Amino acid sequence: MKKMLTDMMLIRSFEEAVEKLFQEGKIPGTMHLCIGQEATAVGACAALTDEDKITSTHRGHGHSIAKGAEIKPMMAELLGKATGYGKGKGGSMHIADLTIGNLGANGIVAAGLPIGTGAALASQMKKKGYVVLCFFGDGAANEGAFHEALNLASIWNLPVVFFCENNQYGMSGPVKEMVNIEHISDRAKSYGIPGFTINGNDVIEVAKATQEAVDRARSGEGPTLIEAETYRWRGHSRSDARKYRTREEEKDWRNTKDPISKFKERLIEESILTEKEFLEIQKTIDTEIHEAVSFAEESPEPSLDTLEVDIYV
């Protein structure tokens, strides 16, 4: 349990450091932060083995860290440095590390769903035994790729878990205006697979629900659709002024539903954690973040002679 708390704290500290670097003009492009959603990434990945795979989204820093990514090359990639996971070519929305089963984030909405479904097909055909977990947002649930992936996975009984992080808003529209059903998980019925809606800010509930879906997939019973209800504290991207929601709503989610604070309180109440230990964990994380930022800032820019390296088209 302490490991899950530590991972959530690391994700948040990483995102806060990234936000600061972006504001200082050190990170090019745009930025999609998952602050407030830490429990979904950590809880879901806690149910996976090292051999299991994930596909991620444009808001994927937390998924990468929860699956075991190193924060130094992650930070370097965000700064466009040669020591980054993508040698500085992919940036924030394209972190991948095949050695830990991270098949990559994707800037295209819902694009991870067919990739993950294909990886699950490979596992089935080659009898590899691994399960694939596809992270996607509520906005992706209205894309054609979502329906195609669920339909194909259901027909072929593939070992895949479709994990929807419903953070209440797409780019600027509330979910209730985008779908005419109570829960996105209700769509599972159309494909003859189980579907569940869970509290995405409760890391234990997320881990238990995901474990059931992973066990089902691994035993050959096919896919599951999980909808984890959560909330992004920041805008869709750094250019988002969040005019579509109230500050009162944001304050309520931060003050009463913060996944880290709630889990910390639970561990202290159950005598698993002390306040001193919590502060020591944060101190260690602060050091790791400082070292990652220094590593990234001191790393070299990609050289021009690598421009066409790793390009396959």
Short mmCIF file of C-alpha atoms in Angstrom, two decimals:
data_model
loop_
_atom_site.label_atom_id
_atom_site.label_comp_id
_atom_site.label_asym_id
_atom_site.label_seq_id
_atom_site.Cartn_x
_atom_site.Cartn_y
_atom_site.Cartn_z
CA MET A 1 0.00 0.00 0.00
CA LYS A 2 2.89 2.37 0.75
CA LYS A 3 4.19 1.65 -2.75
CA MET A 4 0.92 2.82 -4.28
CA LEU A 5 0.94 6.00 -2.19
CA THR A 6 4.56 6.66 -3.15
CA ASP A 7 3.80 6.18 -6.85
CA MET A 8 0.86 8.59 -6.68
CA MET A 9 2.98 11.17 -4.90
CA LEU A 10 5.76 10.77 -7.47
CA ILE A 11 3.31 11.30 -10.34
CA ARG A 12 1.93 14.47 -8.80
CA SER A 13 5.36 15.89 -8.00
CA PHE A 14 6.52 15.07 -11.52
CA GLU A 15 3.53 16.85 -13.03
CA GLU A 16 3.97 19.90 -10.81
CA ALA A 17 7.63 20.11 -11.84
CA VAL A 18 6.66 19.76 -15.50
CA GLU A 19 4.07 22.52 -15.13
CA LYS A 20 6.71 24.84 -13.67
CA LEU A 21 9.18 24.06 -16.47
CA PHE A 22 6.49 24.70 -19.07
CA GLN A 23 5.65 28.06 -17.51
CA GLU A 24 9.37 28.93 -17.67
CA GLY A 25 9.36 28.22 -21.40
CA LYS A 26 11.64 25.19 -21.15
CA ILE A 27 9.15 22.68 -22.57
CA PRO A 28 8.03 23.19 -26.19
CA GLY A 29 4.56 22.55 -27.54
CA THR A 30 1.66 22.03 -25.19
CA MET A 31 1.13 20.09 -21.97
CA HIS A 32 -1.60 17.74 -20.70
CA LEU A 33 -1.35 17.14 -16.96
CA CYS A 34 -2.98 14.33 -14.97
CA ILE A 35 -2.89 16.04 -11.55
CA GLY A 36 -5.90 14.72 -9.62
CA GLN A 37 -6.05 11.44 -11.58
CA GLU A 38 -3.12 9.66 -9.93
CA ALA A 39 -5.20 6.81 -8.47
CA THR A 40 -6.39 5.56 -11.84
CA ALA A 41 -2.89 5.05 -13.23
CA VAL A 42 -1.43 3.56 -10.05
CA GLY A 43 -4.39 1.36 -9.17
CA ALA A 44 -4.72 -0.05 -12.69
CA CYS A 45 -1.01 -0.74 -13.16
CA ALA A 46 -0.82 -2.38 -9.72
CA ALA A 47 -2.85 -5.24 -11.21
CA LEU A 48 -0.37 -5.84 -14.04
CA THR A 49 2.78 -7.95 -14.27
CA ASP A 50 6.02 -6.76 -15.85
CA GLU A 51 5.11 -8.75 -18.98
CA ASP A 52 1.66 -7.16 -19.33
CA LYS A 53 1.35 -4.20 -21.69
CA ILE A 54 -0.34 -0.80 -21.61
CA THR A 55 -1.29 1.75 -24.21
CA SER A 56 -1.67 5.33 -23.10
CA THR A 57 -3.12 8.70 -24.10
CA HIS A 58 -1.98 12.29 -24.62
CA ARG A 59 -2.37 12.64 -20.81
CA GLY A 60 0.01 9.79 -20.17
CA HIS A 61 2.81 10.81 -17.80
CA GLY A 62 1.12 9.07 -14.88
CA HIS A 63 0.58 5.84 -16.83
CA SER A 64 4.27 5.71 -17.73
CA ILE A 65 5.45 6.26 -14.16
CA ALA A 66 2.93 3.75 -12.75
CA LYS A 67 4.15 1.11 -15.24
CA GLY A 68 7.74 1.64 -14.12
CA ALA A 69 9.23 4.33 -16.37
CA GLU A 70 12.31 6.19 -15.17
CA ILE A 71 11.65 9.87 -14.60
CA LYS A 72 15.04 11.10 -15.82
CA PRO A 73 14.58 10.06 -19.48
CA MET A 74 10.92 11.06 -19.21
CA MET A 75 11.86 14.58 -18.14
CA ALA A 76 14.56 14.74 -20.81
CA GLU A 77 12.04 13.75 -23.47
CA LEU A 78 9.68 16.50 -22.41
CA LEU A 79 12.52 19.01 -22.79
CA GLY A 80 13.33 17.59 -26.23
CA LYS A 81 16.74 16.24 -25.23
CA ALA A 82 18.74 13.43 -26.83
CA THR A 83 18.72 11.42 -23.57
CA GLY A 84 14.92 11.20 -23.58
CA TYR A 85 12.90 8.06 -24.18
CA GLY A 86 12.25 9.15 -27.77
CA LYS A 87 15.65 10.86 -28.18
CA GLY A 88 13.85 14.19 -27.93
CA LYS A 89 11.63 13.55 -30.96
CA GLY A 90 8.39 12.47 -29.34
CA GLY A 91 7.86 14.90 -26.51
CA SER A 92 5.15 14.85 -23.87
CA MET A 93 2.51 12.91 -25.78
CA HIS A 94 4.69 10.05 -27.04
CA ILE A 95 6.46 8.44 -24.08
CA ALA A 96 7.08 4.71 -24.64
CA ASP A 97 9.29 2.01 -23.18
CA LEU A 98 8.87 -1.49 -24.59
CA THR A 99 11.14 -2.98 -21.92
CA ILE A 100 8.50 -2.32 -19.24
CA GLY A 101 5.50 -3.07 -21.44
CA ASN A 102 4.59 0.53 -22.22
CA LEU A 103 3.60 0.45 -25.89
CA GLY A 104 3.34 4.21 -25.93
CA ALA A 105 1.18 7.23 -25.42
CA ASN A 106 -0.54 8.83 -28.39
CA GLY A 107 -1.59 12.34 -29.27
CA ILE A 108 -4.50 11.09 -31.37
CA VAL A 109 -7.71 10.64 -29.38
CA ALA A 110 -8.61 6.92 -29.04
CA ALA A 111 -5.59 5.78 -31.10
CA GLY A 112 -4.32 3.58 -28.28
CA LEU A 113 -7.41 1.38 -28.41
CA PRO A 114 -6.72 -0.39 -31.75
CA ILE A 115 -3.01 -0.59 -30.90
CA GLY A 116 -3.80 -2.29 -27.61
CA THR A 117 -6.32 -4.59 -29.24
CA GLY A 118 -3.71 -5.58 -31.82
CA ALA A 119 -1.19 -6.31 -29.07
CA ALA A 120 -3.79 -8.47 -27.32
CA LEU A 121 -4.35 -10.36 -30.58
CA ALA A 122 -0.60 -10.95 -30.80
CA SER A 123 -0.60 -12.31 -27.24
CA GLN A 124 -3.42 -14.69 -28.10
CA MET A 125 -1.99 -15.87 -31.44
CA LYS A 126 1.53 -16.35 -30.12
CA LYS A 127 0.33 -17.76 -26.79
CA LYS A 128 2.40 -15.21 -24.88
CA GLY A 129 0.04 -15.01 -21.90
CA TYR A 130 0.26 -11.27 -21.35
CA VAL A 131 -2.72 -8.97 -20.90
CA VAL A 132 -3.04 -5.50 -22.45
CA LEU A 133 -4.60 -2.57 -20.59
CA CYS A 134 -5.76 0.33 -22.78
CA PHE A 135 -6.03 3.70 -21.04
CA PHE A 136 -8.33 6.23 -22.71
CA GLY A 137 -10.45 9.22 -21.75
CA ASP A 138 -14.18 9.82 -21.82
CA GLY A 139 -13.82 11.81 -25.04
CA ALA A 140 -12.28 8.79 -26.77
CA ALA A 141 -15.40 6.75 -26.00
CA ASN A 142 -17.19 8.64 -28.80
CA GLU A 143 -14.59 7.83 -31.44
CA GLY A 144 -15.07 5.07 -33.99
CA ALA A 145 -11.87 3.39 -32.86
CA PHE A 146 -13.46 2.75 -29.45
CA HIS A 147 -16.40 0.85 -30.92
CA GLU A 148 -14.27 -1.03 -33.44
CA ALA A 149 -11.77 -2.10 -30.78
CA LEU A 150 -14.41 -3.31 -28.31
CA ASN A 151 -16.32 -5.14 -31.03
CA LEU A 152 -13.25 -6.95 -32.38
CA ALA A 153 -11.92 -7.78 -28.90
CA SER A 154 -15.29 -9.23 -27.94
CA ILE A 155 -15.66 -11.31 -31.11
CA TRP A 156 -12.17 -12.78 -30.77
CA ASN A 157 -12.20 -13.01 -26.97
CA LEU A 158 -8.96 -11.09 -26.65
CA PRO A 159 -6.97 -10.62 -23.39
CA VAL A 160 -7.50 -6.87 -23.11
CA VAL A 161 -8.89 -4.48 -20.49
CA PHE A 162 -10.40 -1.22 -21.74
CA PHE A 163 -9.85 1.37 -19.00
CA CYS A 164 -11.73 4.65 -19.39
CA GLU A 165 -10.52 7.52 -17.21
CA ASN A 166 -13.70 9.58 -17.06
CA ASN A 167 -12.46 12.94 -15.76
CA GLN A 168 -15.89 14.52 -16.42
CA TYR A 169 -14.83 16.63 -19.43
CA GLY A 170 -13.49 16.18 -22.93
CA MET A 171 -11.55 19.12 -24.26
CA SER A 172 -14.23 21.55 -23.07
CA GLY A 173 -17.55 19.71 -22.94
CA PRO A 174 -19.04 17.85 -19.98
CA VAL A 175 -19.68 14.13 -20.39
CA LYS A 176 -23.40 14.55 -19.73
CA GLU A 177 -23.67 16.60 -22.93
CA MET A 178 -21.65 14.12 -24.97
CA VAL A 179 -23.37 10.81 -24.19
CA ASN A 180 -27.03 9.96 -23.64
CA ILE A 181 -26.46 7.15 -21.13
CA GLU A 182 -25.81 7.19 -17.40
CA HIS A 183 -22.41 5.52 -17.58
CA ILE A 184 -19.91 4.97 -20.38
CA SER A 185 -19.48 1.46 -19.01
CA ASP A 186 -23.09 0.73 -20.07
CA ARG A 187 -21.79 0.46 -23.63
CA ALA A 188 -20.14 -2.84 -22.72
CA LYS A 189 -23.55 -4.52 -23.04
CA SER A 190 -23.58 -3.77 -26.76
CA TYR A 191 -20.52 -5.96 -27.19
CA GLY A 192 -21.44 -8.75 -24.80
CA ILE A 193 -18.68 -8.00 -22.31
CA PRO A 194 -18.69 -6.96 -18.63
CA GLY A 195 -18.70 -3.25 -17.85
CA PHE A 196 -18.17 -1.51 -14.49
CA THR A 197 -18.12 2.05 -13.19
CA ILE A 198 -15.87 2.62 -10.18
CA ASN A 199 -14.55 5.43 -8.01
CA GLY A 200 -11.39 6.37 -9.88
CA ASN A 201 -10.06 8.37 -6.92
CA ASP A 202 -9.94 5.31 -4.66
CA VAL A 203 -6.72 3.52 -5.58
CA ILE A 204 -7.71 0.31 -3.77
CA GLU A 205 -11.06 0.12 -5.54
CA VAL A 206 -9.31 0.73 -8.86
CA ALA A 207 -6.74 -1.99 -8.16
CA LYS A 208 -9.36 -4.56 -7.15
CA ALA A 209 -11.62 -3.91 -10.15
CA THR A 210 -8.69 -3.99 -12.54
CA GLN A 211 -7.32 -7.18 -11.00
CA GLU A 212 -10.66 -8.92 -11.61
CA ALA A 213 -10.65 -7.78 -15.23
CA VAL A 214 -7.01 -8.79 -15.74
CA ASP A 215 -7.61 -12.24 -14.21
CA ARG A 216 -10.62 -12.69 -16.47
CA ALA A 217 -8.62 -11.74 -19.54
CA ARG A 218 -5.66 -13.94 -18.59
CA SER A 219 -7.90 -16.96 -18.07
CA GLY A 220 -9.25 -16.65 -21.61
CA GLU A 221 -12.63 -15.11 -20.79
CA GLY A 222 -12.07 -12.01 -22.89
CA PRO A 223 -12.22 -8.23 -22.46
CA THR A 224 -13.77 -5.96 -19.83
CA LEU A 225 -14.69 -2.26 -19.93
CA ILE A 226 -13.87 -0.31 -16.76
CA GLU A 227 -14.99 3.30 -16.31
CA ALA A 228 -13.09 5.05 -13.50
CA GLU A 229 -14.70 8.33 -12.49
CA THR A 230 -12.06 10.91 -11.62
CA TYR A 231 -11.22 14.59 -12.23
CA ARG A 232 -8.40 16.55 -13.79
CA TRP A 233 -7.51 19.53 -11.61
CA ARG A 234 -5.94 21.45 -14.47
CA GLY A 235 -7.37 22.31 -17.86
CA HIS A 236 -7.41 19.99 -20.85
CA SER A 237 -4.07 21.50 -21.82
CA ARG A 238 -2.00 24.41 -20.56
CA SER A 239 -3.83 26.79 -22.93
CA ASP A 240 -7.23 25.86 -21.46
CA ALA A 241 -8.79 28.64 -19.33
CA ARG A 242 -11.43 26.20 -17.99
CA LYS A 243 -14.35 28.56 -18.66
CA TYR A 244 -16.71 25.61 -19.00
CA ARG A 245 -16.67 24.72 -15.28
CA THR A 246 -16.86 26.60 -11.99
CA ARG A 247 -14.05 27.24 -9.53
CA GLU A 248 -16.39 25.93 -6.81
CA GLU A 249 -16.56 22.56 -8.56
CA GLU A 250 -12.79 22.41 -8.85
CA LYS A 251 -12.39 23.32 -5.17
CA ASP A 252 -14.79 20.58 -4.11
CA TRP A 253 -12.88 17.89 -6.01
CA ARG A 254 -9.54 19.11 -4.65
CA ASN A 255 -10.66 19.45 -1.03
CA THR A 256 -12.93 16.43 -0.62
CA LYS A 257 -11.84 13.89 -3.26
CA ASP A 258 -8.07 14.26 -3.55
CA PRO A 259 -6.89 10.64 -4.13
CA ILE A 260 -3.55 11.19 -2.39
CA SER A 261 -4.90 12.91 0.72
CA LYS A 262 -7.72 10.38 1.10
CA PHE A 263 -5.37 7.41 0.76
CA LYS A 264 -2.82 8.96 3.13
CA GLU A 265 -5.56 9.42 5.75
CA ARG A 266 -6.65 5.81 5.30
CA LEU A 267 -3.14 4.44 5.76
CA ILE A 268 -2.58 6.53 8.88
CA GLU A 269 -5.94 5.43 10.34
CA GLU A 270 -5.00 1.77 9.71
CA SER A 271 -1.56 2.30 11.32
CA ILE A 272 0.20 1.45 8.07
CA LEU A 273 1.75 4.90 7.74
CA THR A 274 2.82 7.72 10.05
CA GLU A 275 2.95 11.43 9.29
CA LYS A 276 6.73 11.29 9.69
CA GLU A 277 6.99 8.51 7.10
CA PHE A 278 4.80 10.50 4.71
CA LEU A 279 7.10 13.51 5.00
CA GLU A 280 10.15 11.29 4.47
CA ILE A 281 8.61 9.84 1.30
CA GLN A 282 7.92 13.34 -0.02
CA LYS A 283 11.47 14.42 0.79
CA THR A 284 12.90 11.49 -1.16
CA ILE A 285 10.62 12.25 -4.10
CA ASP A 286 11.62 15.93 -4.06
CA THR A 287 15.25 14.84 -4.40
CA GLU A 288 14.41 12.49 -7.29
CA ILE A 289 12.49 15.23 -9.12
CA HIS A 290 15.32 17.72 -8.61
CA GLU A 291 17.81 15.21 -10.03
CA ALA A 292 15.54 14.46 -13.01
CA VAL A 293 15.15 18.15 -13.84
CA SER A 294 18.91 18.71 -13.57
CA PHE A 295 19.57 15.67 -15.76
CA ALA A 296 17.16 16.94 -18.41
CA GLU A 297 18.42 20.51 -18.40
CA GLU A 298 22.05 19.39 -18.65
CA SER A 299 21.41 16.82 -21.39
CA PRO A 300 22.45 17.60 -24.99
CA GLU A 301 20.07 18.62 -27.75
CA PRO A 302 19.56 16.03 -30.52
CA SER A 303 22.12 16.42 -33.30
CA LEU A 304 21.05 17.02 -36.90
CA ASP A 305 22.59 13.74 -38.05
CA THR A 306 19.92 11.84 -36.07
CA LEU A 307 17.09 13.57 -37.93
CA GLU A 308 16.19 10.51 -40.04
CA VAL A 309 17.13 7.85 -37.48
CA ASP A 310 14.23 5.66 -36.25
CA ILE A 311 11.95 6.79 -39.08
CA TYR A 312 10.28 3.89 -40.88
CA VAL A 313 8.00 5.49 -43.47
#
